[in-house]
PDB file of C-alpha atoms in Angstrom:
ATOM      1  CA  MET A  29     -10.815  -1.946  -6.462  1.00 49.00           C
ATOM      2  CA  GLN A  30     -14.149  -1.974  -7.844  1.00 49.00           C
ATOM      3  CA  GLU A  31     -15.734  -0.283  -5.399  1.00 55.00           C
ATOM      4  CA  ARG A  32     -13.114   2.144  -4.978  1.00 58.00           C
ATOM      5  CA  ASP A  33     -12.490   3.103  -8.393  1.00 59.00           C
ATOM      6  CA  GLY A  34     -15.977   3.167  -9.249  1.00 69.00           C
ATOM      7  CA  LEU A  35     -16.221   0.554 -11.748  1.00 74.00           C
ATOM      8  CA  ASP A  36     -19.202  -0.754 -13.335  1.00 85.00           C
ATOM      9  CA  GLU A  37     -17.609  -3.936 -14.414  1.00 92.00           C
ATOM     10  CA  VAL A  38     -14.469  -5.141 -14.833  1.00 95.00           C
ATOM     11  CA  TRP A  39     -12.638  -8.402 -16.872  1.00 97.00           C
ATOM     12  CA  VAL A  40     -10.182 -10.258 -15.051  1.00 97.00           C
ATOM     13  CA  CYS A  41      -7.201 -12.639 -15.734  1.00 97.00           C
ATOM     14  CA  GLY A  42      -4.804 -14.486 -13.790  1.00 96.00           C
ATOM     15  CA  PHE A  43      -1.149 -14.960 -14.719  1.00 96.00           C
ATOM     16  CA  ALA A  44      -0.120 -16.785 -17.844  1.00 97.00           C
ATOM     17  CA  PHE A  45       2.246 -19.818 -16.650  1.00 97.00           C
ATOM     18  CA  ASN A  46       3.808 -22.069 -18.438  1.00 96.00           C
ATOM     19  CA  ASP A  47       2.458 -25.128 -16.198  1.00 98.00           C
ATOM     20  CA  MET A  48      -1.306 -25.806 -17.057  1.00 98.00           C
ATOM     21  CA  GLY A  49      -1.994 -27.001 -13.697  1.00 98.00           C
ATOM     22  CA  LEU A  50      -0.579 -22.957 -12.273  1.00 98.00           C
ATOM     23  CA  CYS A  51      -3.061 -21.951 -15.375  1.00 98.00           C
ATOM     24  CA  ARG A  52      -5.806 -24.237 -14.032  1.00 98.00           C
ATOM     25  CA  LEU A  53      -5.774 -22.866 -10.568  1.00 98.00           C
ATOM     26  CA  CYS A  54      -5.636 -19.083 -11.912  1.00 98.00           C
ATOM     27  CA  ASN A  55      -8.775 -19.961 -14.205  1.00 98.00           C
ATOM     28  CA  ASP A  56     -10.804 -21.355 -11.113  1.00 98.00           C
ATOM     29  CA  TYR A  57      -9.998 -18.384  -9.137  1.00 98.00           C
ATOM     30  CA  VAL A  58     -11.546 -15.808 -11.630  1.00 98.00           C
ATOM     31  CA  ILE A  59     -14.256 -17.734 -12.342  1.00 98.00           C
ATOM     32  CA  ASP A  60     -15.015 -18.367  -8.838  1.00 98.00           C
ATOM     33  CA  LEU A  61     -15.026 -14.691  -8.603  1.00 96.00           C
ATOM     34  CA  ALA A  62     -17.159 -13.733 -11.543  1.00 97.00           C
ATOM     35  CA  ARG A  63     -19.470 -16.130  -9.990  1.00 97.00           C
ATOM     36  CA  ARG A  64     -19.853 -14.568  -6.335  1.00 96.00           C
ATOM     37  CA  ALA A  65     -20.290 -10.945  -8.712  1.00 94.00           C
ATOM     38  CA  PRO A  66     -22.208 -11.688 -11.491  1.00 93.00           C
ATOM     39  CA  GLY A  67     -22.466  -9.391 -14.171  1.00 91.00           C
ATOM     40  CA  ARG A  68     -19.920  -7.193 -12.648  1.00 94.00           C
ATOM     41  CA  VAL A  69     -16.898  -9.593 -13.367  1.00 96.00           C
ATOM     42  CA  ARG A  70     -16.009 -10.808 -16.436  1.00 97.00           C
ATOM     43  CA  PRO A  71     -13.314 -13.795 -16.293  1.00 98.00           C
ATOM     44  CA  LEU A  72     -10.752 -14.649 -19.089  1.00 98.00           C
ATOM     45  CA  ALA A  73      -8.861 -17.994 -19.168  1.00 98.00           C
ATOM     46  CA  VAL A  74      -4.975 -17.947 -19.329  1.00 98.00           C
ATOM     47  CA  VAL A  75      -3.436 -21.076 -21.242  1.00 98.00           C
ATOM     48  CA  PRO A  76      -0.097 -22.484 -22.497  1.00 98.00           C
ATOM     49  CA  PRO A  77      -1.088 -22.242 -26.082  1.00 98.00           C
ATOM     50  CA  LEU A  78       1.714 -25.442 -26.694  1.00 97.00           C
ATOM     51  CA  HIS A  79       0.560 -27.463 -24.211  1.00 97.00           C
ATOM     52  CA  ARG A  80      -1.553 -30.678 -25.319  1.00 97.00           C
ATOM     53  CA  GLU A  81      -4.549 -29.955 -22.901  1.00 98.00           C
ATOM     54  CA  THR A  82      -5.089 -25.888 -24.027  1.00 98.00           C
ATOM     55  CA  GLU A  83      -8.116 -27.137 -26.341  1.00 97.00           C
ATOM     56  CA  GLN A  84      -9.859 -28.634 -23.569  1.00 98.00           C
ATOM     57  CA  GLU A  85      -9.032 -25.814 -20.985  1.00 98.00           C
ATOM     58  CA  ILE A  86     -10.427 -23.099 -23.410  1.00 98.00           C
ATOM     59  CA  ALA A  87     -13.353 -25.211 -23.709  1.00 98.00           C
ATOM     60  CA  ARG A  88     -13.867 -25.897 -19.489  1.00 98.00           C
ATOM     61  CA  CYS A  89     -13.266 -21.959 -19.244  1.00 98.00           C
ATOM     62  CA  HIS A  90     -15.947 -20.785 -21.980  1.00 98.00           C
ATOM     63  CA  GLU A  91     -18.532 -23.305 -20.461  1.00 98.00           C
ATOM     64  CA  ALA A  92     -17.912 -21.716 -17.113  1.00 98.00           C
ATOM     65  CA  GLY A  93     -18.484 -18.220 -18.325  1.00 97.00           C
ATOM     66  CA  CYS A  94     -15.177 -17.005 -19.527  1.00 98.00           C
ATOM     67  CA  ILE A  95     -15.510 -13.871 -22.364  1.00 98.00           C
ATOM     68  CA  GLY A  96     -11.980 -14.107 -23.730  1.00 98.00           C
ATOM     69  CA  VAL A  97      -8.520 -16.143 -23.586  1.00 98.00           C
ATOM     70  CA  GLY A  98      -5.515 -13.896 -21.916  1.00 97.00           C
ATOM     71  CA  GLU A  99      -3.158 -12.249 -21.099  1.00 98.00           C
ATOM     72  CA  LEU A 100      -1.083 -14.458 -22.658  1.00 98.00           C
ATOM     73  CA  PHE A 101       3.070 -13.773 -22.348  1.00 97.00           C
ATOM     74  CA  PRO A 102       4.899 -14.944 -25.648  1.00 97.00           C
ATOM     75  CA  GLY A 103       8.317 -14.522 -23.638  1.00 94.00           C
ATOM     76  CA  GLY A 104       7.432 -15.896 -20.856  1.00 95.00           C
ATOM     77  CA  GLN A 105       5.275 -18.869 -22.354  1.00 97.00           C
ATOM     78  CA  GLY A 106       7.755 -19.983 -24.928  1.00 96.00           C
ATOM     79  CA  TRP A 107       5.720 -19.715 -28.154  1.00 98.00           C
ATOM     80  CA  ALA A 108       6.035 -17.183 -31.002  1.00 98.00           C
ATOM     81  CA  ILE A 109       3.291 -15.356 -31.959  1.00 98.00           C
ATOM     82  CA  ASP A 110       4.191 -15.155 -35.872  1.00 98.00           C
ATOM     83  CA  ASP A 111       4.635 -18.709 -36.324  1.00 98.00           C
ATOM     84  CA  MET A 112       1.456 -19.767 -37.926  1.00 98.00           C
ATOM     85  CA  ARG A 113       2.441 -23.939 -36.833  1.00 97.00           C
ATOM     86  CA  GLN A 114       2.192 -22.051 -33.122  1.00 98.00           C
ATOM     87  CA  THR A 115      -0.654 -20.207 -33.274  1.00 98.00           C
ATOM     88  CA  TRP A 116      -3.790 -21.741 -35.691  1.00 97.00           C
ATOM     89  CA  ARG A 117      -5.356 -24.029 -32.903  1.00 97.00           C
ATOM     90  CA  LEU A 118      -5.422 -21.300 -30.093  1.00 98.00           C
ATOM     91  CA  ALA A 119      -6.568 -18.627 -32.799  1.00 98.00           C
ATOM     92  CA  GLY A 120      -9.242 -21.135 -34.214  1.00 97.00           C
ATOM     93  CA  ASN A 121     -10.637 -22.435 -30.246  1.00 96.00           C
ATOM     94  CA  CYS A 122     -10.537 -18.233 -29.755  1.00 97.00           C
ATOM     95  CA  ASP A 123     -12.613 -17.660 -33.170  1.00 96.00           C
ATOM     96  CA  GLU A 124     -15.193 -20.969 -32.886  1.00 95.00           C
ATOM     97  CA  ARG A 125     -16.172 -19.589 -29.261  1.00 96.00           C
ATOM     98  CA  GLY A 126     -16.490 -16.162 -29.769  1.00 97.00           C
ATOM     99  CA  LEU A 127     -14.009 -15.140 -27.639  1.00 98.00           C
ATOM    100  CA  HIS A 128     -11.273 -12.756 -27.626  1.00 98.00           C
ATOM    101  CA  LEU A 129      -7.833 -13.261 -27.321  1.00 98.00           C
ATOM    102  CA  LEU A 130      -5.087 -10.900 -25.538  1.00 98.00           C
ATOM    103  CA  ILE A 131      -2.092 -11.124 -26.013  1.00 98.00           C
ATOM    104  CA  HIS A 132       1.308  -9.100 -24.270  1.00 98.00           C
ATOM    105  CA  THR A 133       3.059  -6.765 -26.375  1.00 98.00           C
ATOM    106  CA  ALA A 134       5.958  -4.246 -25.552  1.00 97.00           C
ATOM    107  CA  GLU A 135       7.718  -1.604 -27.084  1.00 96.00           C
ATOM    108  CA  GLN A 136      10.895  -2.477 -28.438  1.00 92.00           C
ATOM    109  CA  VAL A 137      12.732   0.974 -27.478  1.00 94.00           C
ATOM    110  CA  GLY A 138      12.991   2.564 -24.295  1.00 94.00           C
ATOM    111  CA  HIS A 139      14.198   0.893 -21.091  1.00 92.00           C
ATOM    112  CA  ALA A 140      14.291  -2.401 -19.944  1.00 92.00           C
ATOM    113  CA  TYR A 141      12.176  -3.998 -17.283  1.00 90.00           C
ATOM    114  CA  PRO A 142      11.082  -7.223 -15.505  1.00 90.00           C
ATOM    115  CA  GLY A 143       8.264  -8.710 -18.123  1.00 91.00           C
ATOM    116  CA  LYS A 144       8.914  -6.489 -21.177  1.00 94.00           C
ATOM    117  CA  GLY A 145       9.506  -9.513 -23.771  1.00 94.00           C
ATOM    118  CA  ASP A 146      10.712  -9.169 -27.365  1.00 94.00           C
ATOM    119  CA  THR A 147       6.809  -9.416 -28.958  1.00 97.00           C
ATOM    120  CA  GLY A 148       6.158  -6.343 -30.623  1.00 97.00           C
ATOM    121  CA  PRO A 149       4.552  -4.535 -33.606  1.00 98.00           C
ATOM    122  CA  GLN A 150       6.345  -6.715 -36.257  1.00 98.00           C
ATOM    123  CA  GLU A 151       5.155  -9.896 -34.412  1.00 98.00           C
ATOM    124  CA  ALA A 152       1.744  -8.815 -33.821  1.00 98.00           C
ATOM    125  CA  VAL A 153       1.310  -7.811 -37.736  1.00 98.00           C
ATOM    126  CA  ALA A 154       2.151 -11.312 -38.620  1.00 98.00           C
ATOM    127  CA  PHE A 155      -0.375 -12.566 -36.066  1.00 98.00           C
ATOM    128  CA  ALA A 156      -3.238 -10.438 -37.185  1.00 98.00           C
ATOM    129  CA  THR A 157      -2.016 -11.357 -40.961  1.00 98.00           C
ATOM    130  CA  HIS A 158      -2.385 -14.998 -40.152  1.00 98.00           C
ATOM    131  CA  HIS A 159      -5.741 -14.845 -38.068  1.00 98.00           C
ATOM    132  CA  PRO A 160      -7.464 -11.965 -39.558  1.00 97.00           C
ATOM    133  CA  GLU A 161     -10.509 -13.330 -38.234  1.00 96.00           C
ATOM    134  CA  VAL A 162      -9.569 -13.275 -34.276  1.00 98.00           C
ATOM    135  CA  GLN A 163     -10.570  -9.866 -32.281  1.00 98.00           C
ATOM    136  CA  THR A 164      -6.893  -9.756 -30.816  1.00 98.00           C
ATOM    137  CA  VAL A 165      -6.429  -7.506 -28.088  1.00 98.00           C
ATOM    138  CA  PHE A 166      -2.856  -6.270 -28.069  1.00 98.00           C
ATOM    139  CA  ALA A 167      -1.735  -5.623 -24.445  1.00 98.00           C
ATOM    140  CA  HIS A 168       0.321  -2.139 -23.697  1.00 98.00           C
ATOM    141  CA  LEU A 169      -1.021  -0.583 -26.754  1.00 98.00           C
ATOM    142  CA  GLY A 170       0.195  -3.263 -29.179  1.00 98.00           C
ATOM    143  CA  GLY A 171       4.101  -1.967 -28.285  1.00 97.00           C
ATOM    144  CA  GLY A 172       3.307   1.296 -30.340  1.00 98.00           C
ATOM    145  CA  LEU A 173       1.430  -0.978 -32.978  1.00 98.00           C
ATOM    146  CA  TRP A 174      -1.406   2.024 -33.288  1.00 98.00           C
ATOM    147  CA  LEU A 175       1.014   3.813 -35.042  1.00 98.00           C
ATOM    148  CA  TYR A 176       0.796   1.407 -38.176  1.00 98.00           C
ATOM    149  CA  GLU A 177      -2.601   2.193 -38.544  1.00 97.00           C
ATOM    150  CA  THR A 178      -1.474   5.354 -40.371  1.00 98.00           C
ATOM    151  CA  MET A 179      -0.277   2.832 -43.064  1.00 98.00           C
ATOM    152  CA  PRO A 180      -4.027   1.775 -45.021  1.00 97.00           C
ATOM    153  CA  GLU A 181      -2.593  -1.803 -45.516  1.00 97.00           C
ATOM    154  CA  VAL A 182      -1.952  -1.981 -42.076  1.00 98.00           C
ATOM    155  CA  ALA A 183      -5.083  -0.608 -41.134  1.00 98.00           C
ATOM    156  CA  LEU A 184      -6.775  -3.464 -43.060  1.00 98.00           C
ATOM    157  CA  THR A 185      -4.653  -6.424 -41.611  1.00 98.00           C
ATOM    158  CA  LEU A 186      -5.761  -4.975 -38.002  1.00 98.00           C
ATOM    159  CA  ALA A 187      -9.252  -4.333 -38.494  1.00 98.00           C
ATOM    160  CA  ASN A 188     -10.270  -6.760 -36.047  1.00 98.00           C
ATOM    161  CA  CYS A 189      -6.963  -5.476 -33.500  1.00 98.00           C
ATOM    162  CA  TRP A 190      -7.235  -3.766 -30.098  1.00 98.00           C
ATOM    163  CA  TYR A 191      -5.290  -1.888 -28.090  1.00 98.00           C
ATOM    164  CA  ASP A 192      -5.377  -1.396 -24.341  1.00 98.00           C
ATOM    165  CA  THR A 193      -3.557   1.019 -22.216  1.00 98.00           C
ATOM    166  CA  ALA A 194      -2.115  -1.107 -19.258  1.00 97.00           C
ATOM    167  CA  ALA A 195       1.273   0.309 -17.420  1.00 96.00           C
ATOM    168  CA  ALA A 196       0.707   3.335 -20.049  1.00 97.00           C
ATOM    169  CA  PRO A 197       1.610   5.743 -16.874  1.00 96.00           C
ATOM    170  CA  TYR A 198       4.566   4.236 -16.486  1.00 95.00           C
ATOM    171  CA  LEU A 199       5.972   4.329 -20.353  1.00 95.00           C
ATOM    172  CA  TYR A 200       4.011   7.168 -22.139  1.00 96.00           C
ATOM    173  CA  ARG A 201       3.206  11.257 -21.544  1.00 97.00           C
ATOM    174  CA  PRO A 202      -0.233  12.429 -21.752  1.00 97.00           C
ATOM    175  CA  ALA A 203       0.357  13.153 -25.611  1.00 97.00           C
ATOM    176  CA  LEU A 204      -0.011   9.333 -26.187  1.00 97.00           C
ATOM    177  CA  PHE A 205      -3.840   9.897 -26.350  1.00 97.00           C
ATOM    178  CA  ARG A 206      -4.487  12.319 -28.821  1.00 96.00           C
ATOM    179  CA  ALA A 207      -1.363  10.576 -30.639  1.00 97.00           C
ATOM    180  CA  VAL A 208      -3.804   7.021 -30.844  1.00 98.00           C
ATOM    181  CA  GLU A 209      -6.978   9.491 -31.640  1.00 97.00           C
ATOM    182  CA  ALA A 210      -4.997  11.261 -34.593  1.00 97.00           C
ATOM    183  CA  ALA A 211      -3.716   7.468 -36.119  1.00 97.00           C
ATOM    184  CA  GLY A 212      -7.262   7.140 -36.335  1.00 97.00           C
ATOM    185  CA  ALA A 213      -7.054   4.186 -33.918  1.00 97.00           C
ATOM    186  CA  GLY A 214      -8.981   5.796 -31.025  1.00 97.00           C
ATOM    187  CA  HIS A 215     -12.550   3.755 -31.519  1.00 97.00           C
ATOM    188  CA  LYS A 216      -9.945   0.564 -30.405  1.00 98.00           C
ATOM    189  CA  LEU A 217      -8.082   1.916 -27.359  1.00 98.00           C
ATOM    190  CA  LEU A 218      -9.395   0.222 -24.329  1.00 98.00           C
ATOM    191  CA  TYR A 219      -8.908   0.992 -20.338  1.00 97.00           C
ATOM    192  CA  GLY A 220      -6.740  -1.517 -18.807  1.00 96.00           C
ATOM    193  CA  SER A 221      -5.063  -1.326 -15.578  1.00 93.00           C
ATOM    194  CA  ASP A 222      -2.474  -3.672 -15.183  1.00 91.00           C
ATOM    195  CA  PHE A 223      -3.594  -4.029 -11.630  1.00 90.00           C
ATOM    196  CA  PRO A 224      -2.400  -4.599  -8.797  1.00 89.00           C
ATOM    197  CA  LEU A 225       0.477  -2.739 -10.092  1.00 90.00           C
ATOM    198  CA  LEU A 226      -1.528   0.281 -11.218  1.00 91.00           C
ATOM    199  CA  GLY A 227      -5.094   1.649 -10.037  1.00 90.00           C
ATOM    200  CA  TYR A 228      -7.605   3.673 -11.738  1.00 91.00           C
ATOM    201  CA  GLY A 229      -6.423   6.864  -9.863  1.00 92.00           C
ATOM    202  CA  ARG A 230      -2.881   6.956 -11.667  1.00 94.00           C
ATOM    203  CA  TYR A 231      -4.788   7.034 -14.997  1.00 95.00           C
ATOM    204  CA  GLN A 232      -7.410   9.675 -13.630  1.00 94.00           C
ATOM    205  CA  GLU A 233      -3.969  11.767 -13.319  1.00 95.00           C
ATOM    206  CA  LEU A 234      -2.914  10.619 -17.102  1.00 96.00           C
ATOM    207  CA  PHE A 235      -5.870  11.187 -18.274  1.00 96.00           C
ATOM    208  CA  GLY A 236      -6.510  14.682 -16.615  1.00 95.00           C
ATOM    209  CA  HIS A 237      -3.132  15.779 -18.442  1.00 96.00           C
ATOM    210  CA  ALA A 238      -4.515  14.199 -21.689  1.00 96.00           C
ATOM    211  CA  TYR A 239      -8.046  15.481 -22.077  1.00 96.00           C
ATOM    212  CA  GLY A 240      -8.485  18.596 -19.596  1.00 95.00           C
ATOM    213  CA  GLU A 241     -11.903  19.204 -17.931  1.00 90.00           C
ATOM    214  CA  GLU A 242     -13.455  17.481 -20.669  1.00 90.00           C
ATOM    215  CA  GLY A 243     -12.360  14.182 -19.306  1.00 92.00           C
ATOM    216  CA  PRO A 244     -11.379  10.864 -21.555  1.00 94.00           C
ATOM    217  CA  PRO A 245     -13.834  10.176 -23.752  1.00 95.00           C
ATOM    218  CA  THR A 246     -16.909   7.319 -22.643  1.00 95.00           C
ATOM    219  CA  ALA A 247     -15.374   4.813 -25.436  1.00 96.00           C
ATOM    220  CA  LEU A 248     -12.013   4.453 -24.070  1.00 97.00           C
ATOM    221  CA  LEU A 249     -13.601   3.355 -20.460  1.00 95.00           C
ATOM    222  CA  GLY A 250     -15.992   1.347 -21.881  1.00 95.00           C
ATOM    223  CA  GLY A 251     -17.646   2.177 -25.015  1.00 96.00           C
ATOM    224  CA  ASN A 252     -15.028  -0.102 -27.102  1.00 97.00           C
ATOM    225  CA  ALA A 253     -14.986  -2.831 -24.799  1.00 97.00           C
ATOM    226  CA  ARG A 254     -18.670  -2.886 -25.312  1.00 96.00           C
ATOM    227  CA  ARG A 255     -17.845  -3.430 -29.368  1.00 97.00           C
ATOM    228  CA  LEU A 256     -15.421  -6.018 -29.181  1.00 97.00           C
ATOM    229  CA  ARG A 257     -18.030  -8.158 -27.189  1.00 95.00           C
ATOM    230  CA  ASP A 258     -20.626  -7.566 -29.605  1.00 94.00           C
ATOM    231  CA  ARG A 259     -18.200  -8.603 -32.486  1.00 94.00           C
ATOM    232  CA  CYS A 260     -17.030 -11.482 -30.315  1.00 94.00           C
ATOM    233  CA  ARG A 261     -20.750 -12.583 -29.690  1.00 88.00           C
ATOM    234  CA  LYS A 262     -21.387 -12.083 -33.819  1.00 82.00           C
ATOM    235  CA  ALA A 263     -18.462 -13.928 -34.797  1.00 75.00           C
ATOM    236  CA  LYS A 264     -18.955 -16.944 -32.557  1.00 70.00           C
ATOM    237  CA  LYS A 265     -19.432 -20.217 -34.548  1.00 62.00           C
ATOM    238  CA  VAL A 266     -21.941 -23.415 -33.545  1.00 50.00           C
ATOM    239  CA  LEU A 267     -20.048 -25.992 -32.235  1.00 51.00           C
TER     240      LEU A 267
END
């Protein structure tokens, strides 16, 4: 995929199972992949957030080179991102280690599909309110969360929140991207593929309709991701 699509660097995660053993298998796989492609593959760790060994697994993966935690799936893993009692330990571990957090979110209107879940903008804002220090990526465009960046107080709450484009060709018309920019959130938009469900070719088509001959901004295709990593490095605490 990386060679075919001409990608310089990819961030890779496994599937967020509710079983710690399966999560460890996923983590070992992406860590090994990163070791075999140094500088080109950056691994993320998946964990069941409420498991008693989650803190240790995050530490193990961080020491092995993981740059973030996720994509975590609240509905499938049985936890609520708007319940601070369930999130404070996860958020604290990510912040202390300079790891960003990637959380599955979905639009709460439109057609149903497998894996959509019931975590959307309202729950995401609650998480950001409870943990404003954590660099958090809300997958699938935050289920429309970016729209609320037009509200000054919400934009302040979401100052350290980001949005990836995973599954966008399945869900949105090309006008989406100009709308995100108009809402003042274009600098927080990250290209995410949802591979292997979608490859870059589908996004190229969508970007072509959205941006025309000028093509998508370099910030979307990597610049914003570099800024996210820089923020994480600066936020890293001494352990």
